[in-house]
Short mmCIF file of C-alpha atoms in Angstrom, two decimals:
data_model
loop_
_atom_site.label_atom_id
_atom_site.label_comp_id
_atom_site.label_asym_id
_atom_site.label_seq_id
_atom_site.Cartn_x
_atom_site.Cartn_y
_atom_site.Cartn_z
CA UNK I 1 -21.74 -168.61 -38.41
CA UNK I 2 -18.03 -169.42 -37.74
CA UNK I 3 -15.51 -166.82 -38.64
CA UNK I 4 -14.05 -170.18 -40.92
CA UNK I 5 -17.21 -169.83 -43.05
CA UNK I 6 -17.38 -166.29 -43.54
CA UNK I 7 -13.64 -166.57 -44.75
CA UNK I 8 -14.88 -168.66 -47.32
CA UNK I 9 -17.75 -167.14 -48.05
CA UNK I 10 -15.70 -164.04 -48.89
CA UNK I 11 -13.23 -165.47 -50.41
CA UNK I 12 -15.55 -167.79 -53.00
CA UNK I 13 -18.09 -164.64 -53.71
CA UNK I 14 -14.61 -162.33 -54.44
CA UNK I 15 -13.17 -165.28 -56.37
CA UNK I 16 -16.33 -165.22 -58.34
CA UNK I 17 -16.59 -161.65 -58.99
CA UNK I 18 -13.12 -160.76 -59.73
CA UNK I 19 -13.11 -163.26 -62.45
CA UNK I 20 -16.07 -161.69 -63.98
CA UNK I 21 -14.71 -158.25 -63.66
CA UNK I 22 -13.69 -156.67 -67.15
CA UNK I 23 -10.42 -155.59 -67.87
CA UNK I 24 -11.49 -151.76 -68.02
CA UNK I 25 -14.13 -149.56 -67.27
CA UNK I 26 -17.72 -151.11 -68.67
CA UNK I 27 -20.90 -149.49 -68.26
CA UNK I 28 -23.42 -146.94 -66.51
CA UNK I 29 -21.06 -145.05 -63.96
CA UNK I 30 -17.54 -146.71 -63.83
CA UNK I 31 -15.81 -144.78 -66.25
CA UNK I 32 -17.12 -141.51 -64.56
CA UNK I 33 -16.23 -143.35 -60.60
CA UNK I 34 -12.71 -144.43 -62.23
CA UNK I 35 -12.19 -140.74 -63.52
CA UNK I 36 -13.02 -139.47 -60.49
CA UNK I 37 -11.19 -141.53 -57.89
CA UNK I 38 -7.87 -141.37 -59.87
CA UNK I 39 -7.86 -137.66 -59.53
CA UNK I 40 -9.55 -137.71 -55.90
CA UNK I 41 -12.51 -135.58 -57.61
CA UNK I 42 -16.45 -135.91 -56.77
CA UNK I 43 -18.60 -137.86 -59.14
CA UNK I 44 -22.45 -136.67 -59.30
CA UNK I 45 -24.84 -136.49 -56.27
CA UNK I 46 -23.92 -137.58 -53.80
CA UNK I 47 -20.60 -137.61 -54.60
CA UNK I 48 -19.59 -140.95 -53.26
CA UNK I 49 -16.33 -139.52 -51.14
CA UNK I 50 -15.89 -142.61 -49.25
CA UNK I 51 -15.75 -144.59 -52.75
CA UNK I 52 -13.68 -141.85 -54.30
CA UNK I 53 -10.92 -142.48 -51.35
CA UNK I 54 -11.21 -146.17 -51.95
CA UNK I 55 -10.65 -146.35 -55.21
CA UNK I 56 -7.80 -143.99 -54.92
CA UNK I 57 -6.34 -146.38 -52.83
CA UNK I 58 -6.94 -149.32 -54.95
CA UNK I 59 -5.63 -147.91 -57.80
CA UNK I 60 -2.01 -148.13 -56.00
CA UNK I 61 -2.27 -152.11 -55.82
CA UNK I 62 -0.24 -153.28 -58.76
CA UNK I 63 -2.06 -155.78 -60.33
CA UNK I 64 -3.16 -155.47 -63.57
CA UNK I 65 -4.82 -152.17 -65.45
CA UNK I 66 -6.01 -149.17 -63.45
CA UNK I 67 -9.77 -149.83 -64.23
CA UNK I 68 -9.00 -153.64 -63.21
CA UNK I 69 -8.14 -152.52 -59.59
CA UNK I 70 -10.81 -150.39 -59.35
CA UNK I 71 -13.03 -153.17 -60.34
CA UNK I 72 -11.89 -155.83 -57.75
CA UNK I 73 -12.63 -153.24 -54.95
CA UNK I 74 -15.62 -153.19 -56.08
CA UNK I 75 -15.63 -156.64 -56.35
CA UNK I 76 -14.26 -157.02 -52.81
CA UNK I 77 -17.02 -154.88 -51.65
CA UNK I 78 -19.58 -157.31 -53.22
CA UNK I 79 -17.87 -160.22 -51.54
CA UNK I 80 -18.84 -158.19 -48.56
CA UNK I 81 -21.79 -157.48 -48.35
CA UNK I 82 -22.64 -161.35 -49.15
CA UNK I 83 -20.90 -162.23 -46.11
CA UNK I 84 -22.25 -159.45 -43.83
CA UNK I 85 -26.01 -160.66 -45.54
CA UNK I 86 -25.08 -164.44 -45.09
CA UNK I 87 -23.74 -163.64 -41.10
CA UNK I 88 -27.36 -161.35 -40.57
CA UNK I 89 -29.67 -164.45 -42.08
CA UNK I 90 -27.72 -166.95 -40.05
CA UNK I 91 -27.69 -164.65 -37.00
CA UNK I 92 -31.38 -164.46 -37.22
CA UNK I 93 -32.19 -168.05 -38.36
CA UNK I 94 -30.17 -169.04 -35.04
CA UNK I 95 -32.30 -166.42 -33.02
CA UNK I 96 -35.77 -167.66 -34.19
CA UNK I 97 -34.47 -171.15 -33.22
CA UNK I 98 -33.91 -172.46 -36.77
CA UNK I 99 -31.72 -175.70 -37.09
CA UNK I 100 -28.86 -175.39 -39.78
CA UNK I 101 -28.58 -171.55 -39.16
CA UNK I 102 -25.16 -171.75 -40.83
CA UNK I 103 -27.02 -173.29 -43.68
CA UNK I 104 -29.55 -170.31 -43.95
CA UNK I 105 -26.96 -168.05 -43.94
CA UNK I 106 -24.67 -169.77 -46.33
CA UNK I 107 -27.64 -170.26 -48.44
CA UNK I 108 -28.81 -166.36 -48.43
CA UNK I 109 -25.82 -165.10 -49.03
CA UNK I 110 -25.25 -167.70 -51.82
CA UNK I 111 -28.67 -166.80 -53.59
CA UNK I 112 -27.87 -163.16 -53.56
CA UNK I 113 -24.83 -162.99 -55.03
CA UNK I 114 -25.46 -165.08 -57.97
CA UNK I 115 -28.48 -163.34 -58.43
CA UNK I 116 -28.84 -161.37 -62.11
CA UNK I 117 -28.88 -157.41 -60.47
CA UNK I 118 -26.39 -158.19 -57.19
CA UNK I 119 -24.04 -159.89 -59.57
CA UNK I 120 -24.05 -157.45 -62.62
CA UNK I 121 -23.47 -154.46 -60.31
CA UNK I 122 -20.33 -156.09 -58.58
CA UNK I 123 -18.30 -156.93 -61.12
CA UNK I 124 -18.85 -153.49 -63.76
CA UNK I 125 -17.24 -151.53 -61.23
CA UNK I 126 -19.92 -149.40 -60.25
CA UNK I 127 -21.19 -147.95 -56.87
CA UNK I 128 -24.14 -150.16 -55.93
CA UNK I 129 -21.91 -152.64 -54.50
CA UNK I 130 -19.96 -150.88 -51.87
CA UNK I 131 -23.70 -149.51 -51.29
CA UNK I 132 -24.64 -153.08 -50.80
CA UNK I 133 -22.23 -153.20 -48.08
CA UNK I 134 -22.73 -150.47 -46.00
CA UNK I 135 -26.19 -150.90 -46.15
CA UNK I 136 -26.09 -154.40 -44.84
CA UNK I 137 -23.54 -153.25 -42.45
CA UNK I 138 -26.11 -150.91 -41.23
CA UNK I 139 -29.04 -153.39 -40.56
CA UNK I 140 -26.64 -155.52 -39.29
CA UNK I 141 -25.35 -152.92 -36.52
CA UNK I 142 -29.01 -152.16 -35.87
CA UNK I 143 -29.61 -156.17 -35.33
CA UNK I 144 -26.73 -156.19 -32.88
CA UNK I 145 -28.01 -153.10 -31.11
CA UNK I 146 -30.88 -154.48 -30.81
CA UNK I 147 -29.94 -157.68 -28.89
CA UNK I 148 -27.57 -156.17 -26.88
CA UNK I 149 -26.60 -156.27 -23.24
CA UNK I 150 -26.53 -152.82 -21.56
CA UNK I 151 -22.80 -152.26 -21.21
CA UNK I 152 -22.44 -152.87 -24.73
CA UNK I 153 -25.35 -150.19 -26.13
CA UNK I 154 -23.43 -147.07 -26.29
CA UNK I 155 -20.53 -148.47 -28.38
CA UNK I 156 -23.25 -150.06 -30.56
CA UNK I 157 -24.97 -146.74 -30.40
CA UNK I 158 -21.98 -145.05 -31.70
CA UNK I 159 -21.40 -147.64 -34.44
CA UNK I 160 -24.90 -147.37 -36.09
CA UNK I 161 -24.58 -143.88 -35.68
CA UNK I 162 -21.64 -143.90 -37.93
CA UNK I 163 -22.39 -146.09 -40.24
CA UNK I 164 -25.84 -144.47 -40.76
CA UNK I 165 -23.61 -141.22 -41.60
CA UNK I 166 -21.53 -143.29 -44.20
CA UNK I 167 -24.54 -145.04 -45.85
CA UNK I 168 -26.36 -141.78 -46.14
CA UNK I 169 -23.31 -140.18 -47.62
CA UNK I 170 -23.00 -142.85 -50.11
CA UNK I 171 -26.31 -143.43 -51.65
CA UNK I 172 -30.05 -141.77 -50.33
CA UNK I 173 -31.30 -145.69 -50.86
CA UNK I 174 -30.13 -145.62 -47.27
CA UNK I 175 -33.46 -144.56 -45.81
CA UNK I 176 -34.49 -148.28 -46.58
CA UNK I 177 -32.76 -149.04 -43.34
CA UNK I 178 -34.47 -146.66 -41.19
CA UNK I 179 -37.49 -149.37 -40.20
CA UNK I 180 -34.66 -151.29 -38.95
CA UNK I 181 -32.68 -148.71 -37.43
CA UNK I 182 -36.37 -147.43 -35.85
CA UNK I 183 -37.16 -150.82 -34.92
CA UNK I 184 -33.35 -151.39 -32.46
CA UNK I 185 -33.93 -148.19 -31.00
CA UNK I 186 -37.13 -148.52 -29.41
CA UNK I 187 -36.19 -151.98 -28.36
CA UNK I 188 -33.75 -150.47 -26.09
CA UNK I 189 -36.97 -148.38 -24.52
CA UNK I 190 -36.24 -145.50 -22.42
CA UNK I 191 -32.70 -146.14 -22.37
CA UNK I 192 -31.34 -145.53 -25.86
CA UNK I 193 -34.09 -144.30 -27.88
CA UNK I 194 -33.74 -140.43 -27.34
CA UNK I 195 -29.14 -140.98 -27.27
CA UNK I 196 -29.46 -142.85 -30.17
CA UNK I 197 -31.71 -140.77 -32.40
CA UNK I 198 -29.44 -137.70 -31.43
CA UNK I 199 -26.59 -139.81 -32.51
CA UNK I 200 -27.82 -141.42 -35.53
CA UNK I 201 -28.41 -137.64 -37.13
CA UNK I 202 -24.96 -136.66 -35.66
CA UNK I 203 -23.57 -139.51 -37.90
CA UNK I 204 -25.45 -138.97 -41.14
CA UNK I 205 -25.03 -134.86 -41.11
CA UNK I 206 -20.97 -136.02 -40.47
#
């Protein structure tokens, strides 16, 4: 997938989003994130402190009301995580040997984020979708890792190391990705499995 099309992609899915995004804080946990994040506090386990620092910062865009900014980087995040999903089905499509792997990916990310749960949860301004993103970002660094060429492993190594630190400290769903996580590792063999298991905890007890 061209770095044109996941422009767009982002772009359309954030488009989408932040037009659906209320004015002000809606439902389940925004007003308590919104609360939180203006006064650089911790919301309830785990305490989202990546979100909390993001939302700090997107409260100093000046566009509209203070929940409204809040709400379009969550949106943002949402617009994300469709591309990172649309890039990982085309990426894979393209790998299996699938014509129209652009297609596949356009069309994944597409049907997930006009879905009825993906869709709700990025435009209330809640935490699921910056979850969405790091999660995918995750899988996807494990997918890379995975196919890699050995000078490139132990920057890979070190990436799904961190991000596996960052999902964990942003939602326990997290664990979902360890099959995939698992799976990169011991395609490496000898090589990267024991490194990259040492790292991986390094990055979620960070």
């Amino acid at each position: 997938m061209s770095a044109v099309t996941k422009a767009a992609g982002f772009l359309a899915a954030f488009a989408l989003f932040a037009r659906c995004a209320p004015g002000t804080f809606y439902f389940e946990d925004s007003p308590e994130l919104l609360a939180t994040a203006a006064a650089l506090g911790n919301s309830h386990e785990p305490g989202y402190p990546l979100l909390m620092c993001l939302g700090r910062l997107a409260l100093a865009v000046p566009v509209g009301a203070p929940a409204f900014r809040f709400n379009l980087m969550i949106a943002a995040c949402g617009a994300g995580a469709a591309t990172v999903l649309g890039a990982l089905a085309a990426g894979i499509a393209a790998a299996w040997g699938v014509r129209g792997a652009a297609a596949v990916g356009v069309f994944a990310a597409g049907l997930w984020a006009l879905s009825d749960a993906a869709w709700w949860e990025c435009v209330i301004g809640d935490k699921y979708a910056p979850y969405y993103l790091t999660f995918l970002l995750l899988v996807a660094a494990a997918w890379r890792l995975a196919r890699s060429a050995p000078d490139l492993v132990p920057r890979r190594l070190a990436a799904v190391a961190l991000l596996t630190g960052v999902a964990f400290a942003h939602h326990q769903y997290s664990l979902f990705a360890a099959p995939a996580i698992g799976a990169a590792l011991l395609r490496l063999r000898g090589l990267g499995f024991r490194r990259g298991a040492r790292l991986a905890l390094l990055g979620a007890a960070l």
